[in-house]
CSV table of C-alpha atoms in Angstrom, one decimal:
chain,number,residue,atom,x,y,z
A,10,UNK,CA,138.0,107.7,140.4
A,11,UNK,CA,136.6,105.6,142.2
A,12,UNK,CA,135.8,102.3,141.0
A,13,UNK,CA,131.9,102.6,141.5
A,14,UNK,CA,132.3,106.2,139.9
A,15,UNK,CA,134.1,104.6,136.4
A,16,UNK,CA,131.4,101.9,136.6
A,17,UNK,CA,128.5,104.4,136.4
A,18,UNK,CA,130.6,106.4,134.1
A,19,UNK,CA,130.8,103.5,132.0
A,20,UNK,CA,127.4,102.1,132.0
A,21,UNK,CA,125.7,105.6,130.8
A,22,UNK,CA,129.0,105.7,128.3
A,23,UNK,CA,128.3,102.0,127.1
A,24,UNK,CA,124.2,103.1,127.1
A,25,UNK,CA,124.5,106.1,124.6
A,26,UNK,CA,126.5,103.9,122.7
A,27,UNK,CA,123.9,101.2,122.6
A,28,UNK,CA,121.6,103.5,121.3
A,29,UNK,CA,123.4,104.8,118.5
A,30,UNK,CA,124.2,100.7,117.5
A,31,UNK,CA,119.5,100.4,117.8
A,32,UNK,CA,119.0,99.0,114.5
A,33,UNK,CA,116.2,100.6,112.4
A,34,UNK,CA,112.8,99.6,111.9
A,35,UNK,CA,113.0,96.4,109.6
A,36,UNK,CA,109.1,97.4,108.5
A,37,UNK,CA,110.2,100.4,107.5
A,38,UNK,CA,109.9,100.7,103.9
A,39,UNK,CA,113.6,102.9,104.1
A,40,UNK,CA,116.8,101.9,102.5
A,41,UNK,CA,117.5,99.7,99.7
A,42,UNK,CA,115.2,98.0,97.0
A,43,UNK,CA,116.7,95.6,94.2
A,44,UNK,CA,113.5,96.0,91.5
A,45,UNK,CA,113.0,93.0,89.5
A,46,UNK,CA,111.9,93.4,85.6
A,47,UNK,CA,107.9,92.0,85.2
A,48,UNK,CA,109.1,90.7,81.5
A,49,UNK,CA,112.2,88.5,83.0
A,50,UNK,CA,111.6,88.2,86.4
A,51,UNK,CA,115.8,88.6,86.7
A,52,UNK,CA,116.7,91.9,89.2
A,53,UNK,CA,116.4,95.7,86.8
A,54,UNK,CA,118.1,98.0,89.7
A,55,UNK,CA,118.1,99.3,92.8
A,56,UNK,CA,116.3,102.0,94.5
A,57,UNK,CA,116.4,104.0,98.1
A,58,UNK,CA,113.8,104.7,99.2
A,59,UNK,CA,114.2,107.6,101.9
A,60,UNK,CA,111.7,109.3,104.5
A,61,UNK,CA,112.6,113.2,104.9
A,62,UNK,CA,109.3,114.8,107.6
A,63,UNK,CA,107.1,111.9,107.3
A,64,UNK,CA,106.9,111.8,102.8
A,65,UNK,CA,108.6,108.8,101.5
A,66,UNK,CA,110.6,109.0,97.9
A,67,UNK,CA,112.7,107.2,96.4
A,68,UNK,CA,115.8,107.3,94.4
A,69,UNK,CA,117.0,104.9,91.6
A,70,UNK,CA,120.3,104.2,92.8
A,71,UNK,CA,121.5,101.3,90.2
A,72,UNK,CA,120.6,100.2,87.4
A,73,UNK,CA,121.3,96.7,86.6
A,74,UNK,CA,122.3,96.3,83.0
A,75,UNK,CA,125.5,97.9,82.2
A,76,UNK,CA,124.1,98.6,79.0
A,77,UNK,CA,121.5,100.7,80.2
A,78,UNK,CA,123.3,102.6,82.7
A,79,UNK,CA,123.0,106.2,80.3
A,80,UNK,CA,119.5,105.8,80.5
A,81,UNK,CA,117.6,108.9,80.0
A,82,UNK,CA,114.2,109.3,80.7
A,83,UNK,CA,113.7,110.5,76.8
A,84,UNK,CA,110.2,109.1,77.5
A,85,UNK,CA,108.8,112.1,80.1
A,86,UNK,CA,106.9,114.2,79.2
A,87,UNK,CA,107.5,117.7,77.9
A,88,UNK,CA,106.9,119.7,80.9
A,89,UNK,CA,108.8,116.9,83.1
A,90,UNK,CA,111.8,118.2,84.5
A,91,UNK,CA,112.6,114.4,84.2
A,92,UNK,CA,112.8,114.7,80.5
A,93,UNK,CA,115.5,113.4,79.1
A,94,UNK,CA,117.8,113.2,82.1
A,95,UNK,CA,119.3,110.6,83.1
A,96,UNK,CA,117.6,107.4,85.4
A,97,UNK,CA,120.6,106.5,87.5
A,98,UNK,CA,120.2,109.3,90.5
A,99,UNK,CA,116.6,110.1,89.2
A,100,UNK,CA,113.7,110.4,91.9
A,101,UNK,CA,111.0,108.4,90.5
A,102,UNK,CA,108.9,108.0,94.3
A,103,UNK,CA,106.9,110.8,95.5
A,104,UNK,CA,104.7,111.5,98.3
A,105,UNK,CA,104.2,108.5,100.0
A,106,UNK,CA,102.2,109.0,104.0
A,107,UNK,CA,102.1,106.2,105.9
A,108,UNK,CA,98.3,105.0,105.7
A,109,UNK,CA,98.8,101.7,108.2
A,110,UNK,CA,101.1,99.4,110.1
A,111,UNK,CA,103.6,98.6,107.5
A,112,UNK,CA,101.3,100.8,104.2
A,113,UNK,CA,102.4,103.3,103.0
A,114,UNK,CA,100.1,106.2,100.3
A,115,UNK,CA,99.0,108.7,99.1
A,116,UNK,CA,102.4,108.8,96.6
A,117,UNK,CA,103.8,108.8,92.5
A,118,UNK,CA,105.7,106.7,90.7
A,119,UNK,CA,107.5,107.4,87.8
A,120,UNK,CA,108.1,104.1,84.9
A,121,UNK,CA,111.2,106.0,82.8
A,122,UNK,CA,110.6,103.9,80.4
A,123,UNK,CA,107.6,104.7,78.9
A,124,UNK,CA,107.2,108.5,81.3
A,125,UNK,CA,104.5,107.9,82.6
A,126,UNK,CA,103.3,108.7,86.3
A,127,UNK,CA,101.1,106.6,88.8
A,128,UNK,CA,99.8,106.3,92.1
A,129,UNK,CA,102.1,105.0,94.0
A,130,UNK,CA,101.2,102.7,97.1
A,131,UNK,CA,104.1,100.2,99.3
A,132,UNK,CA,103.5,97.7,101.4
A,133,UNK,CA,105.9,95.6,103.5
A,134,UNK,CA,105.9,92.2,103.7
A,135,UNK,CA,107.3,88.9,105.1
A,136,UNK,CA,109.5,90.4,107.9
A,137,UNK,CA,110.7,93.3,106.0
A,138,UNK,CA,112.1,91.8,103.1
A,139,UNK,CA,109.3,92.4,100.1
A,140,UNK,CA,108.5,95.5,99.7
A,141,UNK,CA,104.8,94.8,97.6
A,142,UNK,CA,104.6,98.3,95.5
A,143,UNK,CA,101.5,99.0,93.7
A,144,UNK,CA,100.5,101.2,91.1
A,145,UNK,CA,97.7,102.7,89.5
A,146,UNK,CA,95.4,104.5,87.9
A,147,UNK,CA,91.9,104.5,89.5
A,148,UNK,CA,91.2,100.7,89.4
A,149,UNK,CA,94.2,99.7,87.1
A,150,UNK,CA,97.0,99.0,87.9
A,151,UNK,CA,100.1,96.5,88.7
A,152,UNK,CA,102.1,95.1,91.3
A,153,UNK,CA,104.8,94.8,91.5
A,154,UNK,CA,107.7,92.8,94.8
A,155,UNK,CA,111.1,94.6,95.0
A,156,UNK,CA,113.3,92.5,97.3
A,157,UNK,CA,115.2,94.7,100.7
A,158,UNK,CA,119.1,95.2,99.7
A,159,UNK,CA,120.1,95.8,102.8
């Protein structure tokens, strides 16, 4: 193989490998997020947010308090298939769609501690380092700030 042909093949391979190394969009909610307890202000859990066909969802990947590792959604409604199931691995965030720059809404979030489901909206802030999670019923709700875990 001539030197120029080798250089061309090497450049093509390098170009192909470079596309594999492209980083994910830092302003996307996709990834792992550390949730913060409203009362204690301490890290509570890690939620893994994923995207499939433009729909955002999230599942509890880890509970950080060792005493609560085996928690189940005892307060979930009787007709909720998550009733009595382990919180770790549970999908708690569903149906979010992109509404604007760094904003995803129209979904639902379940609080496994009380079994209640709320309207959900997330906004990626601070260059992708934090996520504002808004849970509400009508106009009443609360906002938590989650911190990117990875």
